[in-house]
mmCIF file of C-alpha atoms in Angstrom:
data_model
loop_
_atom_site.group_PDB
_atom_site.id
_atom_site.type_symbol
_atom_site.label_atom_id
_atom_site.label_comp_id
_atom_site.label_asym_id
_atom_site.label_seq_id
_atom_site.Cartn_x
_atom_site.Cartn_y
_atom_site.Cartn_z
ATOM 1 C CA UNK A 68 101.680 107.806 140.648
ATOM 2 C CA UNK A 69 99.964 104.774 142.189
ATOM 3 C CA UNK A 70 97.414 106.838 144.157
ATOM 4 C CA UNK A 71 96.335 107.952 140.598
ATOM 5 C CA UNK A 72 95.535 104.335 139.552
ATOM 6 C CA UNK A 73 93.988 103.504 143.018
ATOM 7 C CA UNK A 74 91.697 106.669 141.968
ATOM 8 C CA UNK A 75 91.216 104.948 138.644
ATOM 9 C CA UNK A 76 90.340 101.822 139.829
ATOM 10 C CA UNK A 77 87.760 102.812 142.535
ATOM 11 C CA UNK A 78 86.020 105.109 139.928
ATOM 12 C CA UNK A 79 86.058 101.941 137.505
ATOM 13 C CA UNK A 80 84.547 99.848 140.011
ATOM 14 C CA UNK A 81 82.192 102.394 141.153
ATOM 15 C CA UNK A 82 80.721 102.524 137.439
ATOM 16 C CA UNK A 83 80.160 98.965 136.988
ATOM 17 C CA UNK A 84 78.264 99.055 140.219
ATOM 18 C CA UNK A 85 75.931 101.674 139.243
ATOM 19 C CA UNK A 86 75.111 100.559 135.803
ATOM 20 C CA UNK A 87 74.636 97.408 137.190
ATOM 21 C CA UNK A 88 72.149 98.367 139.880
ATOM 22 C CA UNK A 89 70.402 101.139 137.662
ATOM 23 C CA UNK A 90 70.409 100.142 134.010
ATOM 24 C CA UNK A 91 66.687 99.432 133.516
ATOM 25 C CA UNK A 92 66.262 103.222 134.502
ATOM 26 C CA UNK A 93 68.343 104.492 132.123
ATOM 27 C CA UNK A 94 66.678 102.586 129.293
ATOM 28 C CA UNK A 95 63.435 104.380 130.285
ATOM 29 C CA UNK A 96 64.776 107.574 130.370
ATOM 30 C CA UNK A 97 65.979 107.584 126.466
ATOM 31 C CA UNK A 98 62.893 106.097 125.498
ATOM 32 C CA UNK A 99 60.927 108.865 127.112
ATOM 33 C CA UNK A 100 63.887 111.634 126.079
ATOM 34 C CA UNK A 101 63.481 110.351 122.111
ATOM 35 C CA UNK A 102 59.612 110.195 121.880
ATOM 36 C CA UNK A 103 58.291 113.431 121.191
ATOM 37 C CA UNK A 104 54.647 112.525 120.751
ATOM 38 C CA UNK A 105 54.997 112.554 117.018
ATOM 39 C CA UNK A 106 56.405 109.162 116.601
ATOM 40 C CA UNK A 107 54.197 106.122 116.232
ATOM 41 C CA UNK A 108 56.952 103.739 116.110
ATOM 42 C CA UNK A 109 57.815 104.107 119.913
ATOM 43 C CA UNK A 110 55.700 103.120 122.810
ATOM 44 C CA UNK A 111 53.782 105.753 124.979
ATOM 45 C CA UNK A 112 54.435 105.291 128.726
ATOM 46 C CA UNK A 113 52.375 107.094 131.176
ATOM 47 C CA UNK A 114 55.255 107.502 133.849
ATOM 48 C CA UNK A 115 58.641 105.689 134.948
ATOM 49 C CA UNK A 116 56.615 102.733 136.781
ATOM 50 C CA UNK A 117 54.341 102.284 133.920
ATOM 51 C CA UNK A 118 57.047 101.724 131.388
ATOM 52 C CA UNK A 119 59.243 99.340 133.631
ATOM 53 C CA UNK A 120 56.175 97.586 133.761
ATOM 54 C CA UNK A 121 55.461 97.822 130.206
ATOM 55 C CA UNK A 122 58.826 96.665 129.152
ATOM 56 C CA UNK A 123 59.236 94.117 131.408
ATOM 57 C CA UNK A 124 55.938 92.578 130.020
ATOM 58 C CA UNK A 125 56.431 92.957 126.549
ATOM 59 C CA UNK A 126 60.347 92.463 126.356
ATOM 60 C CA UNK A 127 61.222 90.544 129.426
ATOM 61 C CA UNK A 128 64.696 91.307 131.207
ATOM 62 C CA UNK A 129 66.241 91.588 127.998
ATOM 63 C CA UNK A 130 64.444 95.013 127.267
ATOM 64 C CA UNK A 131 65.238 96.206 130.657
ATOM 65 C CA UNK A 132 68.675 95.692 129.811
ATOM 66 C CA UNK A 133 68.847 96.211 126.289
ATOM 67 C CA UNK A 134 72.690 97.646 125.461
ATOM 68 C CA UNK A 135 73.977 96.642 129.094
ATOM 69 C CA UNK A 136 77.053 95.241 127.893
ATOM 70 C CA UNK A 137 78.470 98.394 126.002
ATOM 71 C CA UNK A 138 76.679 100.819 128.643
ATOM 72 C CA UNK A 139 78.712 98.986 131.997
ATOM 73 C CA UNK A 140 82.093 98.926 129.621
ATOM 74 C CA UNK A 141 81.588 102.390 128.794
ATOM 75 C CA UNK A 142 80.550 103.388 132.312
ATOM 76 C CA UNK A 143 83.579 101.439 133.745
ATOM 77 C CA UNK A 144 86.087 103.356 131.720
ATOM 78 C CA UNK A 145 84.434 106.794 131.673
ATOM 79 C CA UNK A 146 84.233 106.851 135.717
ATOM 80 C CA UNK A 147 87.776 105.584 135.600
ATOM 81 C CA UNK A 148 89.337 107.936 133.397
ATOM 82 C CA UNK A 149 87.358 110.491 134.827
ATOM 83 C CA UNK A 150 88.718 109.873 138.512
ATOM 84 C CA UNK A 151 92.234 109.327 137.147
ATOM 85 C CA UNK A 152 92.284 112.788 135.205
ATOM 86 C CA UNK A 153 90.413 114.551 137.957
ATOM 87 C CA UNK A 154 92.728 113.517 140.840
ATOM 88 C CA UNK A 155 95.506 114.198 138.454
ATOM 89 C CA UNK A 156 94.103 117.834 137.822
ATOM 90 C CA UNK A 157 93.478 118.412 141.685
ATOM 91 C CA UNK A 158 96.760 117.198 142.633
ATOM 92 C CA UNK A 159 98.480 119.640 140.141
ATOM 93 C CA UNK A 160 96.548 122.620 141.122
ATOM 94 C CA UNK A 161 97.153 121.781 144.785
ATOM 95 C CA UNK A 162 100.981 121.736 144.027
ATOM 96 C CA UNK A 163 101.164 124.689 142.485
ATOM 97 C CA UNK A 164 99.258 126.870 144.822
ATOM 98 C CA UNK A 165 99.932 124.940 147.900
ATOM 99 C CA UNK A 166 96.403 125.928 149.457
ATOM 100 C CA UNK A 167 93.367 123.913 149.480
ATOM 101 C CA UNK A 168 91.466 124.217 146.557
ATOM 102 C CA UNK A 169 88.538 126.240 146.178
ATOM 103 C CA UNK A 170 85.007 125.832 143.791
ATOM 104 C CA UNK A 171 87.108 127.593 140.991
ATOM 105 C CA UNK A 172 89.892 125.130 140.912
ATOM 106 C CA UNK A 173 87.418 122.442 141.472
ATOM 107 C CA UNK A 174 85.422 123.496 138.373
ATOM 108 C CA UNK A 175 88.598 123.616 136.435
ATOM 109 C CA UNK A 176 89.967 120.258 137.563
ATOM 110 C CA UNK A 177 86.190 118.635 136.883
ATOM 111 C CA UNK A 178 86.199 120.796 133.618
ATOM 112 C CA UNK A 179 89.532 119.414 132.510
ATOM 113 C CA UNK A 180 88.495 115.593 133.245
ATOM 114 C CA UNK A 181 85.610 115.746 131.416
ATOM 115 C CA UNK A 182 87.160 116.791 128.224
ATOM 116 C CA UNK A 183 89.930 114.514 128.533
ATOM 117 C CA UNK A 184 87.643 111.473 129.255
ATOM 118 C CA UNK A 185 85.325 112.733 126.135
ATOM 119 C CA UNK A 186 88.195 112.894 123.873
ATOM 120 C CA UNK A 187 89.606 109.500 125.206
ATOM 121 C CA UNK A 188 86.273 107.964 124.565
ATOM 122 C CA UNK A 189 85.751 109.402 120.850
ATOM 123 C CA UNK A 190 88.960 107.962 120.045
ATOM 124 C CA UNK A 191 87.844 104.378 120.959
ATOM 125 C CA UNK A 192 85.047 104.923 118.499
ATOM 126 C CA UNK A 193 84.765 103.234 115.195
ATOM 127 C CA UNK A 194 81.410 104.414 113.453
ATOM 128 C CA UNK A 195 83.133 106.655 111.013
ATOM 129 C CA UNK A 196 83.473 110.547 111.644
ATOM 130 C CA UNK A 197 79.647 111.417 110.749
ATOM 131 C CA UNK A 198 78.461 109.161 113.696
ATOM 132 C CA UNK A 199 81.667 110.010 115.537
ATOM 133 C CA UNK A 200 80.945 113.861 115.736
ATOM 134 C CA UNK A 201 76.842 113.705 115.543
ATOM 135 C CA UNK A 202 75.853 115.539 118.611
ATOM 136 C CA UNK A 203 79.177 116.630 119.654
ATOM 137 C CA UNK A 204 78.206 120.225 120.330
ATOM 138 C CA UNK A 205 75.372 119.219 123.207
ATOM 139 C CA UNK A 206 77.955 116.458 124.107
ATOM 140 C CA UNK A 207 80.757 119.084 124.763
ATOM 141 C CA UNK A 208 78.322 121.342 126.557
ATOM 142 C CA UNK A 209 77.705 118.209 128.874
ATOM 143 C CA UNK A 210 81.330 118.455 130.013
ATOM 144 C CA UNK A 211 79.543 121.305 132.348
ATOM 145 C CA UNK A 212 77.330 118.777 133.923
ATOM 146 C CA UNK A 213 80.411 116.900 135.381
ATOM 147 C CA UNK A 214 82.158 119.986 136.224
ATOM 148 C CA UNK A 215 79.002 121.521 137.980
ATOM 149 C CA UNK A 216 78.452 117.967 139.832
ATOM 150 C CA UNK A 217 82.138 117.654 141.183
ATOM 151 C CA UNK A 218 82.373 121.325 142.036
ATOM 152 C CA UNK A 219 78.863 120.782 144.173
ATOM 153 C CA UNK A 220 80.440 117.659 145.244
ATOM 154 C CA UNK A 221 83.877 119.314 146.758
ATOM 155 C CA UNK A 222 82.162 122.229 147.883
ATOM 156 C CA UNK A 223 79.340 120.229 149.917
ATOM 157 C CA UNK A 224 82.374 117.837 151.298
ATOM 158 C CA UNK A 225 83.949 120.978 152.539
ATOM 159 C CA UNK A 226 81.054 122.253 154.384
ATOM 160 C CA UNK A 227 80.570 118.607 156.306
ATOM 161 C CA UNK A 228 83.809 118.205 157.162
ATOM 162 C CA UNK A 229 84.192 121.885 158.517
ATOM 163 C CA UNK A 230 80.818 121.412 160.305
ATOM 164 C CA UNK A 231 82.007 118.219 162.016
ATOM 165 C CA UNK A 232 84.928 119.292 162.967
ATOM 166 C CA UNK A 233 83.308 122.193 164.796
ATOM 167 C CA UNK A 234 80.839 119.640 166.282
ATOM 168 C CA UNK A 235 83.623 117.177 167.464
ATOM 169 C CA UNK A 236 85.974 119.699 168.680
ATOM 170 C CA UNK A 237 88.528 116.795 168.514
ATOM 171 C CA UNK A 238 92.083 117.505 167.312
ATOM 172 C CA UNK A 239 92.854 113.731 166.517
ATOM 173 C CA UNK A 240 90.058 113.438 163.885
ATOM 174 C CA UNK A 241 90.600 115.245 160.575
ATOM 175 C CA UNK A 242 89.986 115.595 156.737
ATOM 176 C CA UNK A 243 88.345 112.385 155.102
ATOM 177 C CA UNK A 244 87.985 110.849 158.913
ATOM 178 C CA UNK A 245 85.012 112.436 159.643
ATOM 179 C CA UNK A 246 82.948 111.586 156.841
ATOM 180 C CA UNK A 247 80.669 108.133 156.725
ATOM 181 C CA UNK A 248 79.094 106.423 154.000
ATOM 182 C CA UNK A 249 75.979 108.231 154.635
ATOM 183 C CA UNK A 250 77.776 111.769 154.079
ATOM 184 C CA UNK A 251 78.994 110.239 150.604
ATOM 185 C CA UNK A 252 75.392 109.219 149.897
ATOM 186 C CA UNK A 253 73.861 112.421 150.738
ATOM 187 C CA UNK A 254 76.649 114.761 148.892
ATOM 188 C CA UNK A 255 76.473 112.359 145.866
ATOM 189 C CA UNK A 256 72.843 112.704 145.829
ATOM 190 C CA UNK A 257 73.030 116.599 146.066
ATOM 191 C CA UNK A 258 75.868 117.274 143.404
ATOM 192 C CA UNK A 259 73.415 115.110 141.116
ATOM 193 C CA UNK A 260 70.363 116.914 141.262
ATOM 194 C CA UNK A 261 72.011 120.266 141.152
ATOM 195 C CA UNK A 262 73.943 119.443 137.823
ATOM 196 C CA UNK A 263 71.044 117.779 136.169
ATOM 197 C CA UNK A 264 68.618 120.396 136.908
ATOM 198 C CA UNK A 265 71.301 122.902 135.203
ATOM 199 C CA UNK A 266 71.960 120.775 132.261
ATOM 200 C CA UNK A 267 69.320 118.527 131.490
ATOM 201 C CA UNK A 268 68.039 120.004 128.187
ATOM 202 C CA UNK A 269 71.448 119.187 126.805
ATOM 203 C CA UNK A 270 70.678 115.789 127.019
ATOM 204 C CA UNK A 271 67.237 115.956 125.574
ATOM 205 C CA UNK A 272 68.638 117.607 122.306
ATOM 206 C CA UNK A 273 71.575 115.102 121.910
ATOM 207 C CA UNK A 274 69.434 112.222 122.320
ATOM 208 C CA UNK A 275 67.398 113.803 119.736
ATOM 209 C CA UNK A 276 69.762 114.407 117.445
ATOM 210 C CA UNK A 277 71.608 111.124 117.660
ATOM 211 C CA UNK A 278 68.558 109.505 116.526
ATOM 212 C CA UNK A 279 68.856 107.144 113.652
ATOM 213 C CA UNK A 280 67.181 108.289 110.282
ATOM 214 C CA UNK A 281 63.967 107.121 109.024
ATOM 215 C CA UNK A 282 63.457 104.455 106.607
ATOM 216 C CA UNK A 283 64.436 106.348 103.545
ATOM 217 C CA UNK A 284 67.500 107.626 105.396
ATOM 218 C CA UNK A 285 66.379 111.229 106.312
ATOM 219 C CA UNK A 286 67.439 112.295 109.579
ATOM 220 C CA UNK A 287 64.575 113.846 111.882
ATOM 221 C CA UNK A 288 66.412 116.969 113.061
ATOM 222 C CA UNK A 289 69.367 118.610 110.729
ATOM 223 C CA UNK A 290 71.572 119.668 113.817
ATOM 224 C CA UNK A 291 71.222 120.748 117.372
ATOM 225 C CA UNK A 292 69.712 124.125 116.743
ATOM 226 C CA UNK A 293 66.934 122.602 114.695
ATOM 227 C CA UNK A 294 66.351 120.010 117.397
ATOM 228 C CA UNK A 295 65.929 122.751 119.945
ATOM 229 C CA UNK A 296 63.603 125.059 117.968
ATOM 230 C CA UNK A 297 61.521 122.242 116.733
ATOM 231 C CA UNK A 298 61.326 121.101 120.411
ATOM 232 C CA UNK A 299 60.504 124.245 121.619
ATOM 233 C CA UNK A 300 57.649 124.833 118.729
ATOM 234 C CA UNK A 301 55.642 121.716 119.485
ATOM 235 C CA UNK A 302 56.205 120.906 123.282
ATOM 236 C CA UNK A 303 57.379 124.026 124.869
ATOM 237 C CA UNK A 304 60.107 124.461 127.577
ATOM 238 C CA UNK A 305 58.332 120.916 128.931
ATOM 239 C CA UNK A 306 59.772 119.148 125.948
ATOM 240 C CA UNK A 307 63.384 120.280 127.093
ATOM 241 C CA UNK A 308 62.900 118.421 130.322
ATOM 242 C CA UNK A 309 61.110 115.545 128.829
ATOM 243 C CA UNK A 310 61.960 112.461 130.966
ATOM 244 C CA UNK A 311 63.505 114.050 133.878
ATOM 245 C CA UNK A 312 61.518 112.101 136.686
ATOM 246 C CA UNK A 313 63.423 108.734 135.512
ATOM 247 C CA UNK A 314 66.511 110.732 134.843
ATOM 248 C CA UNK A 315 66.583 112.030 138.390
ATOM 249 C CA UNK A 316 65.194 108.571 139.676
ATOM 250 C CA UNK A 317 68.092 106.856 137.780
ATOM 251 C CA UNK A 318 71.028 109.062 138.252
ATOM 252 C CA UNK A 319 70.424 110.532 141.683
ATOM 253 C CA UNK A 320 70.683 107.062 143.386
ATOM 254 C CA UNK A 321 73.397 106.296 140.807
ATOM 255 C CA UNK A 322 75.567 109.102 141.824
ATOM 256 C CA UNK A 323 75.190 108.195 145.780
ATOM 257 C CA UNK A 324 76.348 104.802 144.754
ATOM 258 C CA UNK A 325 79.293 105.584 142.785
ATOM 259 C CA UNK A 326 80.618 108.486 145.204
ATOM 260 C CA UNK A 327 79.831 105.693 147.889
ATOM 261 C CA UNK A 328 81.867 102.951 146.085
ATOM 262 C CA UNK A 329 84.432 105.183 145.027
ATOM 263 C CA UNK A 330 85.088 106.507 148.476
ATOM 264 C CA UNK A 331 85.152 103.522 150.021
ATOM 265 C CA UNK A 332 87.288 101.620 147.670
ATOM 266 C CA UNK A 333 90.027 104.180 147.862
ATOM 267 C CA UNK A 334 89.773 103.995 151.855
ATOM 268 C CA UNK A 335 90.562 100.423 151.380
ATOM 269 C CA UNK A 336 93.470 101.454 149.122
ATOM 270 C CA UNK A 337 94.536 103.691 151.750
#
């Protein structure tokens, strides 16, 4: 059981480090996502660099780190829970099969971890049942994002270990011992790009559904389907990928940092 809490602790430290380093890009991503070009109350930015500069100039450091404390708390809790549930699921499947896990069981482990983490976070929310379930549909679909990312990471990990062992031909080096920090960075980046390109439209729809109602209390979108059809009607496919550049600029290095810190903290515990 101790190794499961080591996974949770390493995940929580990784989540904290990632948000602390890259939160301004998360702020920019969110502002791009909710701006559909038909609202005047949101400032318009030409690109990610312009957005960062404008926010820093007009709102200062407080603007760039808007919502930092709930974000860093949520990230630390989420990654701690995710790695805890993920390691438990992998251990259970490995115990049942007695063999090295393939992509199917890695996918199942990550999906299970994502579902349990989502459920745990939901329990802690206190905004009432309407706010609780708003955007839940695309939120649950986003569980597939983590499942895809972790499966890609595990498969890349197996590939690198296998290739490195063939090159080394050293019987005394095996498993994680052949992996370096550069490997964790590269595998983290690869897995995030693969997952992001697959699931990004869900994030846009969820962000738009969760926008606050206007001054009359009328929500802009009735539900996820309405948000999807309106986005396609006015903006086309490009609208579903609005803000993907700041998303990748933030989340690709974030993924690299997360796995780099997680793997090295875990090695330290071991």
